[in-house]
Amino acid sequence: QDTQEKAAILADLGFQLGMFPVADVATNPQAFIYERTIGLDVIGTNTFVKTVVKSLKETGVASTLKHFPGYGDNLDSHLEIVTDTRSLTELEEDALPPFQAGIEAGADSILVSHNIITSLDATQPASISPTVIQFLREELQFEGVIMTDDLDMAGMTDFTSQEAAALSALKAGNDLVLSSHYASQIPVIIQAVEQNDYPEIDLNQAVYRVLKLKAELGLLKE
């Protein structure tokens, strides 16, 4: 009921998509992400995420699961580059279930963190990693919109330039890039498409997923 009431307020204000629910599992009050989560274990978080996604569906506001594949007890990537050294087994047991629950409930989009997930790709942040995006598509079978976390966060700005980050994010398989530096990023992306460094077919697939979501929300007029 709380979700539906808040979603109704957002809908009345003209918002069609919300950056929630937070699907991170955190039971340690000292963890950076704790206060942004429901503060429950995996099972409790699964139930919370599933309930919120279904409630948002009923209200007509699109949902966003974040921050894939889950922060855990790691540091704050708003402030620094964060490396998550949990094994894939640990992620599958302690972090991924709420995302799977949200996907099964019909989540519309997923936001990927800038944390470097060593068990999947130790070379770069998850948000610009083709391996992480492929894992989300193939292993979790998510077919909706995938977006980056804010590229202005230190977890990305300390790793690479804004222009390189945006292009890398799209080439990795993201459909949307969250950034305020679009004026300098768009020309780089256009050039990459023209030079086939970022294939137009990949761009079209990303656009299709975004337009499909807009159509489902009733935002496209014939």
CSV table of C-alpha atoms in Angstrom, one decimal:
chain,number,residue,atom,x,y,z
A,1,GLN,CA,0.0,0.0,0.0
A,2,ASP,CA,2.8,2.4,0.8
A,3,THR,CA,4.4,1.8,-2.6
A,4,GLN,CA,1.1,2.3,-4.4
A,5,GLU,CA,0.4,5.6,-2.5
A,6,LYS,CA,3.9,7.0,-3.3
A,7,ALA,CA,3.8,5.8,-6.9
A,8,ALA,CA,0.4,7.4,-7.4
A,9,ILE,CA,1.9,10.7,-6.2
A,10,LEU,CA,4.8,10.4,-8.7
A,11,ALA,CA,2.3,9.5,-11.5
A,12,ASP,CA,0.2,12.6,-10.7
A,13,LEU,CA,3.4,14.7,-10.9
A,14,GLY,CA,4.2,13.2,-14.3
A,15,PHE,CA,6.9,10.8,-13.4
A,16,GLN,CA,6.7,7.5,-15.4
A,17,LEU,CA,9.8,5.7,-14.0
A,18,GLY,CA,11.2,5.5,-10.6
A,19,MET,CA,14.8,4.6,-9.6
A,20,PHE,CA,13.6,2.0,-7.1
A,21,PRO,CA,13.4,-0.5,-5.5
A,22,VAL,CA,16.9,-0.8,-4.0
A,23,ALA,CA,17.6,-4.5,-4.3
A,24,ASP,CA,20.9,-4.5,-2.4
A,25,VAL,CA,21.0,-6.9,0.6
A,26,ALA,CA,22.4,-5.2,3.7
A,27,THR,CA,22.0,-6.3,7.3
A,28,ASN,CA,25.1,-4.5,8.7
A,29,PRO,CA,24.2,-1.0,9.9
A,30,GLN,CA,27.8,0.0,9.3
A,31,ALA,CA,27.6,-0.7,5.5
A,32,PHE,CA,27.4,2.3,3.2
A,33,ILE,CA,24.3,1.1,1.5
A,34,TYR,CA,22.4,-0.1,4.6
A,35,GLU,CA,20.3,3.0,5.1
A,36,ARG,CA,19.1,2.9,1.5
A,37,THR,CA,18.0,-0.7,1.7
A,38,ILE,CA,15.1,-2.5,3.5
A,39,GLY,CA,17.7,-3.8,5.9
A,40,LEU,CA,16.6,-7.4,5.7
A,41,ASP,CA,18.3,-10.7,4.8
A,42,VAL,CA,18.1,-12.2,1.3
A,43,ILE,CA,14.7,-13.8,1.8
A,44,GLY,CA,13.2,-10.6,3.3
A,45,THR,CA,14.8,-8.5,0.5
A,46,ASN,CA,13.4,-10.9,-2.1
A,47,THR,CA,9.9,-10.4,-0.8
A,48,PHE,CA,10.3,-6.7,-0.5
A,49,VAL,CA,11.6,-6.3,-4.1
A,50,LYS,CA,8.9,-8.5,-5.6
A,51,THR,CA,6.1,-6.7,-3.7
A,52,VAL,CA,7.4,-3.2,-4.8
A,53,VAL,CA,7.8,-4.2,-8.4
A,54,LYS,CA,4.3,-5.7,-8.6
A,55,SER,CA,2.8,-2.7,-6.8
A,56,LEU,CA,4.5,-0.3,-9.2
A,57,LYS,CA,3.1,-2.3,-12.2
A,58,GLU,CA,-0.4,-1.9,-10.8
A,59,THR,CA,0.1,1.9,-10.5
A,60,GLY,CA,1.7,2.3,-14.0
A,61,VAL,CA,5.1,3.5,-12.8
A,62,ALA,CA,8.1,1.7,-14.2
A,63,SER,CA,10.5,0.1,-11.7
A,64,THR,CA,14.3,0.1,-11.6
A,65,LEU,CA,16.2,-2.6,-9.6
A,66,LYS,CA,19.5,-1.3,-8.3
A,67,HIS,CA,22.4,-1.5,-7.8
A,68,PHE,CA,23.3,-4.6,-9.8
A,69,PRO,CA,24.8,-7.0,-8.8
A,70,GLY,CA,24.5,-5.7,-5.2
A,71,TYR,CA,26.8,-3.6,-3.0
A,72,GLY,CA,27.0,-5.9,0.0
A,73,ASP,CA,29.3,-4.4,2.7
A,74,ASN,CA,31.5,-2.5,0.2
A,75,LEU,CA,32.5,1.1,0.2
A,76,ASP,CA,30.7,4.1,-1.5
A,77,SER,CA,31.4,4.4,-5.2
A,78,HIS,CA,30.2,8.0,-5.1
A,79,LEU,CA,33.5,8.7,-3.4
A,80,GLU,CA,36.0,6.3,-4.8
A,81,ILE,CA,36.7,3.3,-7.0
A,82,VAL,CA,35.2,0.2,-5.2
A,83,THR,CA,36.4,-3.3,-5.7
A,84,ASP,CA,34.0,-6.2,-4.8
A,85,THR,CA,36.0,-9.4,-4.2
A,86,ARG,CA,33.1,-11.7,-3.4
A,87,SER,CA,33.2,-15.0,-5.3
A,88,LEU,CA,30.5,-15.8,-7.9
A,89,THR,CA,29.0,-18.3,-5.4
A,90,GLU,CA,28.8,-15.6,-2.7
A,91,LEU,CA,27.0,-13.3,-5.2
A,92,GLU,CA,24.6,-16.0,-6.2
A,93,GLU,CA,23.8,-16.8,-2.6
A,94,ASP,CA,23.9,-13.3,-1.0
A,95,ALA,CA,23.3,-10.6,-3.7
A,96,LEU,CA,21.7,-11.8,-6.9
A,97,PRO,CA,18.4,-13.4,-5.5
A,98,PRO,CA,16.6,-10.1,-5.0
A,99,PHE,CA,17.4,-9.1,-8.6
A,100,GLN,CA,16.1,-12.5,-9.9
A,101,ALA,CA,13.0,-12.0,-7.8
A,102,GLY,CA,12.5,-8.6,-9.2
A,103,ILE,CA,13.0,-9.8,-12.8
A,104,GLU,CA,10.5,-12.6,-12.3
A,105,ALA,CA,8.0,-10.1,-10.9
A,106,GLY,CA,8.3,-8.0,-14.1
A,107,ALA,CA,10.9,-5.3,-13.3
A,108,ASP,CA,11.2,-2.8,-16.1
A,109,SER,CA,14.8,-1.8,-15.8
A,110,ILE,CA,18.0,-2.5,-13.9
A,111,LEU,CA,20.7,0.0,-12.9
A,112,VAL,CA,24.2,-1.3,-12.8
A,113,SER,CA,26.8,-0.1,-10.2
A,114,HIS,CA,30.3,1.1,-10.9
A,115,ASN,CA,31.8,-1.4,-8.5
A,116,ILE,CA,34.5,-3.6,-10.0
A,117,ILE,CA,33.2,-7.2,-9.5
A,118,THR,CA,36.3,-9.3,-9.6
A,119,SER,CA,34.5,-12.6,-10.0
A,120,LEU,CA,32.9,-11.4,-13.2
A,121,ASP,CA,35.4,-8.8,-14.6
A,122,ALA,CA,38.3,-7.6,-12.6
A,123,THR,CA,39.4,-5.0,-15.2
A,124,GLN,CA,36.7,-2.4,-15.1
A,125,PRO,CA,33.6,-1.1,-13.4
A,126,ALA,CA,30.5,-3.3,-13.8
A,127,SER,CA,28.6,-0.5,-15.5
A,128,ILE,CA,30.9,-0.6,-18.5
A,129,SER,CA,31.7,-4.3,-18.5
A,130,PRO,CA,30.4,-6.3,-21.4
A,131,THR,CA,30.8,-9.4,-19.3
A,132,VAL,CA,28.6,-8.1,-16.5
A,133,ILE,CA,25.9,-7.0,-18.9
A,134,GLN,CA,26.0,-10.3,-20.7
A,135,PHE,CA,25.7,-12.1,-17.4
A,136,LEU,CA,22.6,-10.0,-16.6
A,137,ARG,CA,21.1,-10.8,-20.0
A,138,GLU,CA,22.0,-14.5,-20.3
A,139,GLU,CA,22.2,-15.8,-16.8
A,140,LEU,CA,19.4,-13.8,-15.2
A,141,GLN,CA,17.6,-13.6,-18.6
A,142,PHE,CA,16.7,-10.0,-18.2
A,143,GLU,CA,15.2,-8.5,-21.4
A,144,GLY,CA,14.3,-5.0,-20.2
A,145,VAL,CA,16.2,-1.7,-20.1
A,146,ILE,CA,19.7,-1.7,-18.6
A,147,MET,CA,21.2,1.6,-17.4
A,148,THR,CA,24.4,2.8,-15.8
A,149,ASP,CA,24.6,4.4,-12.4
A,150,ASP,CA,25.5,8.1,-12.5
A,151,LEU,CA,28.7,8.5,-14.5
A,152,ASP,CA,29.6,11.6,-12.5
A,153,MET,CA,30.4,9.4,-9.4
A,154,ALA,CA,34.0,9.0,-8.4
A,155,GLY,CA,33.8,5.3,-9.0
A,156,MET,CA,33.8,6.2,-12.7
A,157,THR,CA,35.4,9.6,-12.9
A,158,ASP,CA,38.5,8.2,-11.2
A,159,PHE,CA,38.6,5.3,-13.7
A,160,THR,CA,38.1,7.0,-17.1
A,161,SER,CA,36.9,10.2,-18.8
A,162,GLN,CA,33.2,11.0,-19.1
A,163,GLU,CA,33.3,10.6,-22.9
A,164,ALA,CA,35.0,7.2,-22.8
A,165,ALA,CA,32.7,6.0,-20.0
A,166,ALA,CA,29.6,6.8,-22.0
A,167,LEU,CA,30.8,5.1,-25.1
A,168,SER,CA,32.1,2.1,-23.2
A,169,ALA,CA,28.7,1.8,-21.4
A,170,LEU,CA,26.8,1.6,-24.6
A,171,LYS,CA,29.3,-0.7,-26.2
A,172,ALA,CA,29.0,-3.0,-23.2
A,173,GLY,CA,25.3,-3.3,-23.8
A,174,ASN,CA,23.6,-0.6,-21.7
A,175,ASP,CA,20.5,1.0,-23.1
A,176,LEU,CA,20.6,4.2,-21.1
A,177,VAL,CA,23.5,6.3,-19.7
A,178,LEU,CA,23.0,8.4,-16.7
A,179,SER,CA,25.1,11.5,-17.0
A,180,SER,CA,25.1,15.3,-17.0
A,181,HIS,CA,28.0,15.5,-19.5
A,182,TYR,CA,25.9,14.6,-22.6
A,183,ALA,CA,27.0,17.7,-24.5
A,184,SER,CA,30.5,16.2,-24.8
A,185,GLN,CA,29.5,12.6,-24.9
A,186,ILE,CA,27.0,12.7,-27.8
A,187,PRO,CA,29.5,13.7,-30.4
A,188,VAL,CA,31.8,10.9,-29.4
A,189,ILE,CA,29.0,8.4,-29.6
A,190,ILE,CA,27.9,9.7,-33.0
A,191,GLN,CA,31.4,9.4,-34.3
A,192,ALA,CA,31.7,5.8,-33.0
A,193,VAL,CA,28.5,4.9,-34.8
A,194,GLU,CA,29.7,6.5,-38.0
A,195,GLN,CA,33.0,4.6,-37.8
A,196,ASN,CA,31.2,1.4,-36.8
A,197,ASP,CA,33.1,1.3,-33.5
A,198,TYR,CA,29.7,1.2,-31.9
A,199,PRO,CA,27.6,-0.8,-34.5
A,200,GLU,CA,24.3,0.9,-35.5
A,201,ILE,CA,22.5,-2.4,-35.0
A,202,ASP,CA,23.5,-2.3,-31.3
A,203,LEU,CA,22.3,1.3,-31.0
A,204,ASN,CA,19.0,0.3,-32.6
A,205,GLN,CA,18.5,-2.6,-30.1
A,206,ALA,CA,19.1,-0.2,-27.2
A,207,VAL,CA,16.6,2.3,-28.7
A,208,TYR,CA,14.1,-0.5,-29.3
A,209,ARG,CA,14.2,-1.5,-25.6
A,210,VAL,CA,13.7,2.0,-24.4
A,211,LEU,CA,10.8,2.6,-26.9
A,212,LYS,CA,9.2,-0.7,-25.9
A,213,LEU,CA,9.2,0.4,-22.3
A,214,LYS,CA,7.7,3.8,-23.3
A,215,ALA,CA,5.0,2.0,-25.3
A,216,GLU,CA,4.2,-0.3,-22.4
A,217,LEU,CA,3.7,2.9,-20.2
A,218,GLY,CA,1.4,4.4,-22.8
A,219,LEU,CA,3.8,7.2,-23.7
A,220,LEU,CA,3.9,6.7,-27.4
A,221,LYS,CA,1.1,8.1,-29.5
A,222,GLU,CA,0.2,6.6,-32.9
